[in-house]
Amino acid sequence: MSGVVRFGVSLDSDLLQNFDKHIKVKKYTNRSEAIRDLIREELIKQEWQENKEVTGAIVLVYNHHKRELANWLIDVQHHYFNCILSSQHIHLDEDNCLEIIAVYGIAERIKELYEKLKAKKGVKHTSFTEATTGKKVD
Ligand code: NI
């Protein structure tokens, strides 16, 4: 188990002032917590760039009446079954479906899945949250 380490950081006073404004807007109670989050975000970005084992969530909104599209979405998810943990389907209203797909696997394969879903005609919205398995950001 690792302990807490204190270290000093030198930076331009204007930059620090801007950072303090930023952390106030983000509701951080102190600089340390804000810096910890920035470091974690960078490490997560790195995990994705280095094609490591990662996790995340893909969100889709699509037209319920386009049955071919719905079938295609199911086929694609079966094809990528080994990097999909689960998916949740919500009938938003008479016309629209919301789907949340939890993913886990090698970054490149997950990005490939996301790009495929995003580019599909009839999908009204896609968003993607790159998360971490947590192993590198303790
Ligand atoms: Ni639906």
Short mmCIF file of N, CA, C and O and ligand atoms in Angstrom, two decimals:
data_model
loop_
_atom_site.label_atom_id
_atom_site.label_comp_id
_atom_site.label_asym_id
_atom_site.label_seq_id
_atom_site.Cartn_x
_atom_site.Cartn_y
_atom_site.Cartn_z
N MET A 1 0.84 -1.19 0.00
CA MET A 1 0.00 0.00 0.00
C MET A 1 0.88 1.24 0.00
O MET A 1 1.86 1.34 0.71
N SER A 2 0.53 2.22 -0.83
CA SER A 2 1.34 3.43 -0.91
C SER A 2 0.80 4.50 0.04
O SER A 2 -0.39 4.57 0.30
N GLY A 3 1.73 5.33 0.55
CA GLY A 3 1.33 6.39 1.46
C GLY A 3 1.16 7.70 0.73
O GLY A 3 1.38 7.78 -0.47
N VAL A 4 0.79 8.72 1.46
CA VAL A 4 0.62 10.04 0.87
C VAL A 4 1.97 10.75 0.84
O VAL A 4 2.72 10.71 1.81
N VAL A 5 2.30 11.36 -0.29
CA VAL A 5 3.55 12.08 -0.45
C VAL A 5 3.23 13.54 -0.74
O VAL A 5 2.36 13.84 -1.55
N ARG A 6 3.94 14.44 -0.05
CA ARG A 6 3.75 15.87 -0.34
C ARG A 6 4.86 16.32 -1.26
O ARG A 6 6.00 15.90 -1.11
N PHE A 7 4.52 17.18 -2.23
CA PHE A 7 5.55 17.75 -3.09
C PHE A 7 5.18 19.19 -3.45
O PHE A 7 4.00 19.55 -3.45
N GLY A 8 6.21 19.99 -3.72
CA GLY A 8 5.97 21.39 -4.07
C GLY A 8 5.87 21.56 -5.58
O GLY A 8 6.49 20.82 -6.33
N VAL A 9 5.07 22.52 -6.00
CA VAL A 9 4.93 22.80 -7.43
C VAL A 9 5.17 24.29 -7.64
O VAL A 9 4.59 25.11 -6.94
N SER A 10 6.06 24.64 -8.58
CA SER A 10 6.29 26.05 -8.91
C SER A 10 5.56 26.38 -10.19
O SER A 10 5.68 25.67 -11.18
N LEU A 11 4.76 27.45 -10.13
CA LEU A 11 4.12 27.87 -11.37
C LEU A 11 3.82 29.36 -11.36
O LEU A 11 3.84 30.00 -10.31
N ASP A 12 3.58 29.88 -12.53
CA ASP A 12 3.30 31.28 -12.75
C ASP A 12 2.06 31.69 -11.93
O ASP A 12 1.09 30.95 -11.87
N SER A 13 2.11 32.90 -11.31
CA SER A 13 1.01 33.30 -10.43
C SER A 13 -0.32 33.45 -11.19
O SER A 13 -1.38 33.13 -10.66
N ASP A 14 -0.25 33.90 -12.46
CA ASP A 14 -1.49 34.02 -13.25
C ASP A 14 -2.12 32.64 -13.49
O ASP A 14 -3.34 32.48 -13.43
N LEU A 15 -1.25 31.68 -13.76
CA LEU A 15 -1.73 30.32 -14.02
C LEU A 15 -2.39 29.76 -12.75
O LEU A 15 -3.46 29.15 -12.81
N LEU A 16 -1.77 30.02 -11.60
CA LEU A 16 -2.32 29.54 -10.34
C LEU A 16 -3.67 30.21 -10.06
O LEU A 16 -4.62 29.55 -9.61
N GLN A 17 -3.74 31.52 -10.36
CA GLN A 17 -5.00 32.25 -10.16
C GLN A 17 -6.12 31.65 -11.03
O GLN A 17 -7.24 31.43 -10.55
N ASN A 18 -5.78 31.36 -12.27
CA ASN A 18 -6.77 30.74 -13.17
C ASN A 18 -7.17 29.35 -12.69
O ASN A 18 -8.33 28.96 -12.77
N PHE A 19 -6.18 28.63 -12.17
CA PHE A 19 -6.47 27.29 -11.65
C PHE A 19 -7.40 27.37 -10.45
O PHE A 19 -8.36 26.60 -10.33
N ASP A 20 -7.14 28.33 -9.56
CA ASP A 20 -7.99 28.50 -8.38
C ASP A 20 -9.43 28.85 -8.77
O ASP A 20 -10.38 28.36 -8.15
N LYS A 21 -9.57 29.68 -9.83
CA LYS A 21 -10.93 30.00 -10.32
C LYS A 21 -11.59 28.72 -10.84
O LYS A 21 -12.76 28.47 -10.57
N HIS A 22 -10.80 27.94 -11.58
CA HIS A 22 -11.31 26.69 -12.16
C HIS A 22 -11.77 25.72 -11.07
O HIS A 22 -12.86 25.15 -11.15
N ILE A 23 -10.98 25.57 -10.03
CA ILE A 23 -11.35 24.59 -8.99
C ILE A 23 -12.54 25.07 -8.16
O ILE A 23 -13.29 24.27 -7.64
N LYS A 24 -12.71 26.41 -8.10
CA LYS A 24 -13.88 26.96 -7.40
C LYS A 24 -15.14 26.62 -8.19
O LYS A 24 -16.15 26.17 -7.62
N VAL A 25 -15.08 26.80 -9.50
CA VAL A 25 -16.22 26.47 -10.37
C VAL A 25 -16.55 24.98 -10.28
O VAL A 25 -17.70 24.58 -10.24
N LYS A 26 -15.50 24.16 -10.21
CA LYS A 26 -15.68 22.70 -10.16
C LYS A 26 -16.02 22.19 -8.76
O LYS A 26 -16.13 20.98 -8.54
N LYS A 27 -16.11 23.13 -7.80
CA LYS A 27 -16.50 22.81 -6.42
C LYS A 27 -15.49 21.96 -5.64
O LYS A 27 -15.86 21.24 -4.70
N TYR A 28 -14.23 22.05 -6.02
CA TYR A 28 -13.20 21.36 -5.22
C TYR A 28 -12.99 22.13 -3.93
O TYR A 28 -13.07 23.36 -3.92
N THR A 29 -12.72 21.42 -2.85
CA THR A 29 -12.51 22.11 -1.58
C THR A 29 -11.04 22.50 -1.39
O THR A 29 -10.73 23.35 -0.58
N ASN A 30 -10.15 21.85 -2.15
CA ASN A 30 -8.74 22.23 -2.08
C ASN A 30 -8.00 21.88 -3.37
O ASN A 30 -8.49 21.12 -4.19
N ARG A 31 -6.80 22.46 -3.52
CA ARG A 31 -6.02 22.25 -4.74
C ARG A 31 -5.57 20.80 -4.88
O ARG A 31 -5.51 20.27 -5.98
N SER A 32 -5.25 20.15 -3.77
CA SER A 32 -4.75 18.78 -3.84
C SER A 32 -5.72 17.84 -4.53
O SER A 32 -5.34 17.06 -5.40
N GLU A 33 -6.99 17.95 -4.17
CA GLU A 33 -7.99 17.05 -4.78
C GLU A 33 -8.13 17.34 -6.28
O GLU A 33 -8.27 16.42 -7.09
N ALA A 34 -8.07 18.62 -6.64
CA ALA A 34 -8.17 19.00 -8.06
C ALA A 34 -6.96 18.48 -8.84
O ALA A 34 -7.11 17.94 -9.95
N ILE A 35 -5.78 18.58 -8.26
CA ILE A 35 -4.57 18.09 -8.93
C ILE A 35 -4.60 16.56 -9.05
O ILE A 35 -4.26 16.01 -10.08
N ARG A 36 -5.06 15.89 -7.99
CA ARG A 36 -5.18 14.42 -8.04
C ARG A 36 -6.08 14.00 -9.20
O ARG A 36 -5.75 13.08 -9.95
N ASP A 37 -7.22 14.71 -9.37
CA ASP A 37 -8.14 14.36 -10.46
C ASP A 37 -7.50 14.60 -11.83
O ASP A 37 -7.68 13.80 -12.75
N LEU A 38 -6.75 15.71 -11.96
CA LEU A 38 -6.09 16.00 -13.24
C LEU A 38 -5.08 14.92 -13.58
O LEU A 38 -4.98 14.47 -14.72
N ILE A 39 -4.32 14.48 -12.57
CA ILE A 39 -3.32 13.42 -12.79
C ILE A 39 -4.03 12.13 -13.21
O ILE A 39 -3.63 11.47 -14.17
N ARG A 40 -5.10 11.78 -12.49
CA ARG A 40 -5.85 10.55 -12.84
C ARG A 40 -6.39 10.62 -14.26
O ARG A 40 -6.29 9.66 -15.02
N GLU A 41 -6.94 11.79 -14.62
CA GLU A 41 -7.48 11.94 -15.99
C GLU A 41 -6.39 11.72 -17.04
O GLU A 41 -6.62 11.07 -18.06
N GLU A 42 -5.20 12.26 -16.77
CA GLU A 42 -4.10 12.08 -17.72
C GLU A 42 -3.68 10.61 -17.82
O GLU A 42 -3.38 10.12 -18.89
N LEU A 43 -3.64 9.93 -16.66
CA LEU A 43 -3.25 8.51 -16.66
C LEU A 43 -4.27 7.66 -17.40
O LEU A 43 -3.91 6.72 -18.11
N ILE A 44 -5.55 8.01 -17.26
CA ILE A 44 -6.61 7.28 -17.98
C ILE A 44 -6.45 7.50 -19.47
O ILE A 44 -6.52 6.57 -20.27
N LYS A 45 -6.20 8.77 -19.86
CA LYS A 45 -5.98 9.09 -21.28
C LYS A 45 -4.82 8.26 -21.83
O LYS A 45 -4.89 7.71 -22.92
N GLN A 46 -3.78 8.15 -21.02
CA GLN A 46 -2.60 7.37 -21.42
C GLN A 46 -2.93 5.89 -21.61
O GLN A 46 -2.48 5.26 -22.56
N GLU A 47 -3.73 5.35 -20.70
CA GLU A 47 -4.13 3.93 -20.82
C GLU A 47 -4.82 3.71 -22.15
O GLU A 47 -4.58 2.71 -22.83
N TRP A 48 -5.69 4.63 -22.53
CA TRP A 48 -6.41 4.50 -23.80
C TRP A 48 -5.47 4.64 -24.97
O TRP A 48 -5.58 3.93 -25.96
N GLN A 49 -4.52 5.59 -24.87
CA GLN A 49 -3.57 5.80 -25.98
C GLN A 49 -2.62 4.62 -26.14
O GLN A 49 -2.20 4.30 -27.23
N GLU A 50 -2.29 3.98 -25.03
CA GLU A 50 -1.33 2.88 -25.08
C GLU A 50 -2.00 1.53 -25.39
O GLU A 50 -1.37 0.49 -25.28
N ASN A 51 -3.28 1.58 -25.72
CA ASN A 51 -4.02 0.38 -26.10
C ASN A 51 -4.04 -0.68 -24.99
O ASN A 51 -3.91 -1.87 -25.23
N LYS A 52 -4.17 -0.20 -23.75
CA LYS A 52 -4.22 -1.09 -22.60
C LYS A 52 -5.63 -1.64 -22.40
O LYS A 52 -6.55 -1.30 -23.12
N GLU A 53 -5.79 -2.47 -21.37
CA GLU A 53 -7.11 -2.97 -21.00
C GLU A 53 -7.85 -1.83 -20.28
O GLU A 53 -7.33 -1.31 -19.29
N VAL A 54 -8.99 -1.47 -20.81
CA VAL A 54 -9.70 -0.30 -20.31
C VAL A 54 -11.18 -0.62 -20.14
O VAL A 54 -11.64 -1.69 -20.53
N THR A 55 -11.90 0.34 -19.61
CA THR A 55 -13.35 0.17 -19.48
C THR A 55 -14.04 1.49 -19.77
O THR A 55 -13.37 2.52 -19.91
N GLY A 56 -15.34 1.46 -19.91
CA GLY A 56 -16.06 2.69 -20.22
C GLY A 56 -17.51 2.42 -20.53
O GLY A 56 -18.01 1.32 -20.28
N ALA A 57 -18.17 3.44 -21.07
CA ALA A 57 -19.59 3.31 -21.40
C ALA A 57 -19.92 4.04 -22.70
O ALA A 57 -19.44 5.15 -22.93
N ILE A 58 -20.71 3.38 -23.52
CA ILE A 58 -21.17 3.98 -24.77
C ILE A 58 -22.67 4.23 -24.62
O ILE A 58 -23.40 3.36 -24.13
N VAL A 59 -23.11 5.41 -25.01
CA VAL A 59 -24.53 5.75 -24.93
C VAL A 59 -25.05 6.02 -26.35
O VAL A 59 -24.40 6.74 -27.11
N LEU A 60 -26.18 5.43 -26.67
CA LEU A 60 -26.78 5.61 -28.00
C LEU A 60 -28.23 6.05 -27.86
O LEU A 60 -28.92 5.60 -26.95
N VAL A 61 -28.67 6.89 -28.78
CA VAL A 61 -30.10 7.16 -28.92
C VAL A 61 -30.44 6.90 -30.38
O VAL A 61 -29.74 7.37 -31.27
N TYR A 62 -31.48 6.12 -30.60
CA TYR A 62 -31.85 5.81 -31.99
C TYR A 62 -33.35 5.63 -32.15
O TYR A 62 -34.08 5.48 -31.17
N ASN A 63 -33.75 5.67 -33.41
CA ASN A 63 -35.16 5.58 -33.76
C ASN A 63 -35.66 4.14 -33.64
O ASN A 63 -35.19 3.26 -34.34
N HIS A 64 -36.61 3.96 -32.78
CA HIS A 64 -37.18 2.64 -32.51
C HIS A 64 -37.85 2.02 -33.75
O HIS A 64 -37.88 0.80 -33.90
N HIS A 65 -38.38 2.87 -34.64
CA HIS A 65 -39.13 2.36 -35.81
C HIS A 65 -38.23 1.79 -36.90
O HIS A 65 -38.70 1.10 -37.78
N LYS A 66 -36.94 2.11 -36.84
CA LYS A 66 -36.02 1.58 -37.85
C LYS A 66 -35.56 0.19 -37.42
O LYS A 66 -34.51 0.02 -36.80
N ARG A 67 -36.38 -0.80 -37.76
CA ARG A 67 -36.13 -2.17 -37.29
C ARG A 67 -34.82 -2.75 -37.80
O ARG A 67 -34.16 -3.52 -37.11
N GLU A 68 -34.46 -2.38 -39.03
CA GLU A 68 -33.18 -2.88 -39.57
C GLU A 68 -32.02 -2.37 -38.74
O GLU A 68 -31.05 -3.08 -38.50
N LEU A 69 -32.14 -1.12 -38.31
CA LEU A 69 -31.10 -0.53 -37.47
C LEU A 69 -31.01 -1.26 -36.13
O LEU A 69 -29.92 -1.61 -35.66
N ALA A 70 -32.16 -1.52 -35.52
CA ALA A 70 -32.20 -2.23 -34.23
C ALA A 70 -31.55 -3.62 -34.37
O ALA A 70 -30.75 -4.03 -33.51
N ASN A 71 -31.86 -4.30 -35.47
CA ASN A 71 -31.25 -5.62 -35.70
C ASN A 71 -29.75 -5.51 -35.91
O ASN A 71 -28.98 -6.34 -35.41
N TRP A 72 -29.34 -4.50 -36.66
CA TRP A 72 -27.92 -4.28 -36.91
C TRP A 72 -27.17 -4.02 -35.59
O TRP A 72 -26.09 -4.57 -35.36
N LEU A 73 -27.79 -3.22 -34.72
CA LEU A 73 -27.16 -2.91 -33.42
C LEU A 73 -26.97 -4.18 -32.59
O LEU A 73 -25.94 -4.36 -31.94
N ILE A 74 -27.94 -5.07 -32.65
CA ILE A 74 -27.84 -6.34 -31.92
C ILE A 74 -26.72 -7.20 -32.52
O ILE A 74 -25.88 -7.76 -31.79
N ASP A 75 -26.66 -7.26 -33.85
CA ASP A 75 -25.62 -8.06 -34.52
C ASP A 75 -24.22 -7.56 -34.16
O ASP A 75 -23.33 -8.35 -33.86
N VAL A 76 -24.06 -6.24 -34.20
CA VAL A 76 -22.74 -5.66 -33.89
C VAL A 76 -22.35 -5.99 -32.45
O VAL A 76 -21.21 -6.38 -32.18
N GLN A 77 -23.32 -5.89 -31.55
CA GLN A 77 -23.00 -6.17 -30.14
C GLN A 77 -22.66 -7.65 -29.93
O GLN A 77 -21.82 -7.98 -29.09
N HIS A 78 -23.28 -8.52 -30.70
CA HIS A 78 -22.91 -9.94 -30.61
C HIS A 78 -21.49 -10.15 -31.13
O HIS A 78 -20.72 -10.92 -30.56
N HIS A 79 -21.16 -9.43 -32.20
CA HIS A 79 -19.82 -9.55 -32.77
C HIS A 79 -18.74 -9.11 -31.77
O HIS A 79 -17.65 -9.68 -31.72
N TYR A 80 -19.07 -8.10 -30.98
CA TYR A 80 -18.11 -7.56 -30.00
C TYR A 80 -18.42 -8.08 -28.58
O TYR A 80 -18.08 -7.43 -27.61
N PHE A 81 -19.04 -9.24 -28.49
CA PHE A 81 -19.49 -9.75 -27.18
C PHE A 81 -18.36 -9.81 -26.15
O PHE A 81 -18.58 -9.58 -24.97
N ASN A 82 -17.13 -10.07 -26.63
CA ASN A 82 -16.04 -10.23 -25.66
C ASN A 82 -15.52 -8.92 -25.09
O ASN A 82 -14.66 -8.92 -24.22
N CYS A 83 -16.04 -7.79 -25.56
CA CYS A 83 -15.68 -6.54 -24.87
C CYS A 83 -16.93 -5.78 -24.39
O CYS A 83 -16.84 -4.62 -24.00
N ILE A 84 -18.06 -6.46 -24.35
CA ILE A 84 -19.28 -5.83 -23.80
C ILE A 84 -19.66 -6.55 -22.50
O ILE A 84 -19.88 -7.75 -22.48
N LEU A 85 -19.69 -5.78 -21.42
CA LEU A 85 -20.05 -6.36 -20.11
C LEU A 85 -21.56 -6.50 -19.98
O LEU A 85 -22.06 -7.52 -19.52
N SER A 86 -22.26 -5.45 -20.38
CA SER A 86 -23.72 -5.49 -20.34
C SER A 86 -24.27 -4.32 -21.14
O SER A 86 -23.54 -3.37 -21.43
N SER A 87 -25.54 -4.43 -21.50
CA SER A 87 -26.16 -3.27 -22.13
C SER A 87 -27.55 -3.11 -21.56
O SER A 87 -28.21 -4.10 -21.18
N GLN A 88 -27.95 -1.87 -21.47
CA GLN A 88 -29.27 -1.57 -20.91
C GLN A 88 -30.07 -0.83 -21.97
O GLN A 88 -29.59 0.15 -22.55
N HIS A 89 -31.26 -1.31 -22.23
CA HIS A 89 -32.11 -0.70 -23.23
C HIS A 89 -33.27 0.01 -22.53
O HIS A 89 -33.96 -0.59 -21.71
N ILE A 90 -33.46 1.27 -22.88
CA ILE A 90 -34.56 2.03 -22.27
C ILE A 90 -35.45 2.57 -23.40
O ILE A 90 -34.95 3.20 -24.33
N HIS A 91 -36.75 2.32 -23.31
CA HIS A 91 -37.69 2.86 -24.29
C HIS A 91 -38.00 4.28 -23.84
O HIS A 91 -38.80 4.49 -22.92
N LEU A 92 -37.37 5.26 -24.47
CA LEU A 92 -37.49 6.65 -24.03
C LEU A 92 -38.91 7.20 -24.20
O LEU A 92 -39.42 7.90 -23.33
N ASP A 93 -39.47 6.92 -25.36
CA ASP A 93 -40.84 7.36 -25.66
C ASP A 93 -41.38 6.48 -26.79
O ASP A 93 -40.80 5.42 -27.06
N GLU A 94 -42.42 6.91 -27.47
CA GLU A 94 -43.01 6.09 -28.55
C GLU A 94 -42.02 5.81 -29.68
O GLU A 94 -42.12 4.80 -30.36
N ASP A 95 -41.07 6.74 -29.88
CA ASP A 95 -40.22 6.68 -31.07
C ASP A 95 -38.74 6.39 -30.81
O ASP A 95 -38.03 5.99 -31.73
N ASN A 96 -38.27 6.66 -29.60
CA ASN A 96 -36.83 6.64 -29.37
C ASN A 96 -36.39 5.63 -28.32
O ASN A 96 -37.06 5.43 -27.31
N CYS A 97 -35.22 5.04 -28.59
CA CYS A 97 -34.59 4.11 -27.65
C CYS A 97 -33.27 4.70 -27.16
O CYS A 97 -32.55 5.34 -27.94
N LEU A 98 -32.98 4.46 -25.91
CA LEU A 98 -31.69 4.83 -25.32
C LEU A 98 -31.00 3.53 -24.95
O LEU A 98 -31.61 2.65 -24.33
N GLU A 99 -29.73 3.41 -25.33
CA GLU A 99 -29.00 2.20 -24.99
C GLU A 99 -27.69 2.59 -24.32
O GLU A 99 -26.98 3.47 -24.81
N ILE A 100 -27.40 1.95 -23.20
CA ILE A 100 -26.15 2.20 -22.48
C ILE A 100 -25.37 0.88 -22.51
O ILE A 100 -25.86 -0.14 -22.03
N ILE A 101 -24.17 0.93 -23.09
CA ILE A 101 -23.37 -0.28 -23.25
C ILE A 101 -22.11 -0.15 -22.40
O ILE A 101 -21.29 0.76 -22.62
N ALA A 102 -21.97 -1.02 -21.42
CA ALA A 102 -20.76 -1.02 -20.58
C ALA A 102 -19.71 -1.89 -21.27
O ALA A 102 -19.98 -3.04 -21.63
N VAL A 103 -18.53 -1.32 -21.48
CA VAL A 103 -17.48 -2.03 -22.22
C VAL A 103 -16.24 -2.26 -21.35
O VAL A 103 -15.99 -1.50 -20.41
N TYR A 104 -15.51 -3.31 -21.70
CA TYR A 104 -14.26 -3.64 -20.97
C TYR A 104 -13.40 -4.43 -21.94
O TYR A 104 -13.85 -5.43 -22.51
N GLY A 105 -12.15 -4.00 -22.14
CA GLY A 105 -11.29 -4.75 -23.05
C GLY A 105 -10.15 -3.90 -23.56
O GLY A 105 -9.82 -2.86 -22.97
N ILE A 106 -9.56 -4.35 -24.66
CA ILE A 106 -8.44 -3.63 -25.25
C ILE A 106 -8.96 -2.35 -25.93
O ILE A 106 -9.94 -2.39 -26.68
N ALA A 107 -8.29 -1.24 -25.61
CA ALA A 107 -8.77 0.09 -26.03
C ALA A 107 -9.10 0.16 -27.52
O ALA A 107 -10.14 0.68 -27.90
N GLU A 108 -8.22 -0.37 -28.36
CA GLU A 108 -8.42 -0.24 -29.80
C GLU A 108 -9.72 -0.92 -30.27
O GLU A 108 -10.42 -0.39 -31.12
N ARG A 109 -10.00 -2.06 -29.70
CA ARG A 109 -11.21 -2.81 -30.09
C ARG A 109 -12.48 -2.06 -29.63
O ARG A 109 -13.48 -2.02 -30.35
N ILE A 110 -12.41 -1.46 -28.48
CA ILE A 110 -13.56 -0.70 -27.97
C ILE A 110 -13.77 0.56 -28.82
O ILE A 110 -14.90 0.90 -29.16
N LYS A 111 -12.67 1.20 -29.19
CA LYS A 111 -12.78 2.39 -30.06
C LYS A 111 -13.38 2.01 -31.40
O LYS A 111 -14.18 2.74 -31.97
N GLU A 112 -12.97 0.84 -31.90
CA GLU A 112 -13.49 0.33 -33.18
C GLU A 112 -15.01 0.14 -33.10
O GLU A 112 -15.75 0.56 -33.98
N LEU A 113 -15.46 -0.46 -31.99
CA LEU A 113 -16.90 -0.66 -31.77
C LEU A 113 -17.62 0.69 -31.74
O LEU A 113 -18.64 0.88 -32.39
N TYR A 114 -17.06 1.62 -30.98
CA TYR A 114 -17.69 2.94 -30.84
C TYR A 114 -17.78 3.65 -32.19
O TYR A 114 -18.84 4.20 -32.53
N GLU A 115 -16.71 3.62 -32.96
CA GLU A 115 -16.70 4.30 -34.27
C GLU A 115 -17.76 3.68 -35.18
O GLU A 115 -18.43 4.38 -35.93
N LYS A 116 -17.90 2.38 -35.13
CA LYS A 116 -18.89 1.67 -35.94
C LYS A 116 -20.31 2.13 -35.57
O LYS A 116 -21.12 2.42 -36.44
N LEU A 117 -20.60 2.21 -34.28
CA LEU A 117 -21.92 2.61 -33.82
C LEU A 117 -22.20 4.08 -34.16
O LEU A 117 -23.28 4.44 -34.61
N LYS A 118 -21.18 4.90 -33.96
CA LYS A 118 -21.31 6.34 -34.18
C LYS A 118 -21.59 6.66 -35.65
O LYS A 118 -22.37 7.55 -35.96
N ALA A 119 -20.96 5.93 -36.54
CA ALA A 119 -21.07 6.22 -37.98
C ALA A 119 -22.35 5.68 -38.60
O ALA A 119 -22.69 6.04 -39.73
N LYS A 120 -23.08 4.85 -37.87
CA LYS A 120 -24.25 4.20 -38.46
C LYS A 120 -25.39 5.18 -38.69
O LYS A 120 -25.78 5.93 -37.78
N LYS A 121 -25.94 5.15 -39.88
CA LYS A 121 -27.06 6.03 -40.24
C LYS A 121 -28.28 5.67 -39.38
O LYS A 121 -28.57 4.49 -39.19
N GLY A 122 -28.95 6.68 -38.86
CA GLY A 122 -30.15 6.44 -38.06
C GLY A 122 -29.88 6.54 -36.56
O GLY A 122 -30.82 6.69 -35.78
N VAL A 123 -28.60 6.45 -36.18
CA VAL A 123 -28.26 6.65 -34.77
C VAL A 123 -28.24 8.16 -34.54
O VAL A 123 -27.49 8.89 -35.18
N LYS A 124 -29.11 8.64 -33.64
CA LYS A 124 -29.28 10.08 -33.46
C LYS A 124 -28.22 10.70 -32.56
O LYS A 124 -27.92 11.88 -32.65
N HIS A 125 -27.71 9.91 -31.62
CA HIS A 125 -26.72 10.43 -30.68
C HIS A 125 -25.81 9.30 -30.22
O HIS A 125 -26.27 8.19 -30.00
N THR A 126 -24.54 9.62 -30.10
CA THR A 126 -23.62 8.67 -29.46
C THR A 126 -22.69 9.47 -28.54
O THR A 126 -22.28 10.57 -28.89
N SER A 127 -22.40 8.93 -27.41
CA SER A 127 -21.35 9.51 -26.58
C SER A 127 -20.58 8.38 -25.93
O SER A 127 -21.05 7.24 -25.86
N PHE A 128 -19.40 8.70 -25.48
CA PHE A 128 -18.49 7.67 -25.04
C PHE A 128 -17.70 8.19 -23.84
O PHE A 128 -17.10 9.26 -23.91
N THR A 129 -17.73 7.47 -22.77
CA THR A 129 -16.94 7.83 -21.60
C THR A 129 -15.79 6.84 -21.44
O THR A 129 -16.02 5.65 -21.29
N GLU A 130 -14.59 7.36 -21.54
CA GLU A 130 -13.39 6.53 -21.35
C GLU A 130 -13.10 6.48 -19.86
O GLU A 130 -12.80 7.49 -19.25
N ALA A 131 -13.22 5.30 -19.27
CA ALA A 131 -12.93 5.15 -17.84
C ALA A 131 -11.69 4.28 -17.68
O ALA A 131 -11.02 3.94 -18.65
N THR A 132 -11.40 3.95 -16.46
CA THR A 132 -10.21 3.16 -16.17
C THR A 132 -10.57 1.90 -15.40
O THR A 132 -11.59 1.88 -14.69
N THR A 133 -9.75 0.88 -15.52
CA THR A 133 -9.96 -0.32 -14.72
C THR A 133 -9.59 -0.04 -13.26
O THR A 133 -9.85 -0.84 -12.39
N GLY A 134 -8.93 1.10 -13.03
CA GLY A 134 -8.59 1.51 -11.68
C GLY A 134 -7.23 1.05 -11.21
O GLY A 134 -6.73 1.49 -10.17
N LYS A 135 -6.59 0.16 -11.99
CA LYS A 135 -5.33 -0.43 -11.54
C LYS A 135 -4.19 0.58 -11.50
O LYS A 135 -3.29 0.47 -10.68
N LYS A 136 -4.22 1.56 -12.43
CA LYS A 136 -3.10 2.50 -12.52
C LYS A 136 -3.33 3.84 -11.82
O LYS A 136 -2.46 4.67 -11.77
N VAL A 137 -4.52 4.06 -11.32
CA VAL A 137 -4.83 5.40 -10.81
C VAL A 137 -5.17 5.43 -9.32
O VAL A 137 -5.88 6.31 -8.86
N ASP A 138 -4.66 4.50 -8.56
CA ASP A 138 -4.88 4.51 -7.12
C ASP A 138 -4.24 5.72 -6.47
O ASP A 138 -3.23 6.19 -6.90
NI NI B 1 -36.82 0.72 -27.14
#
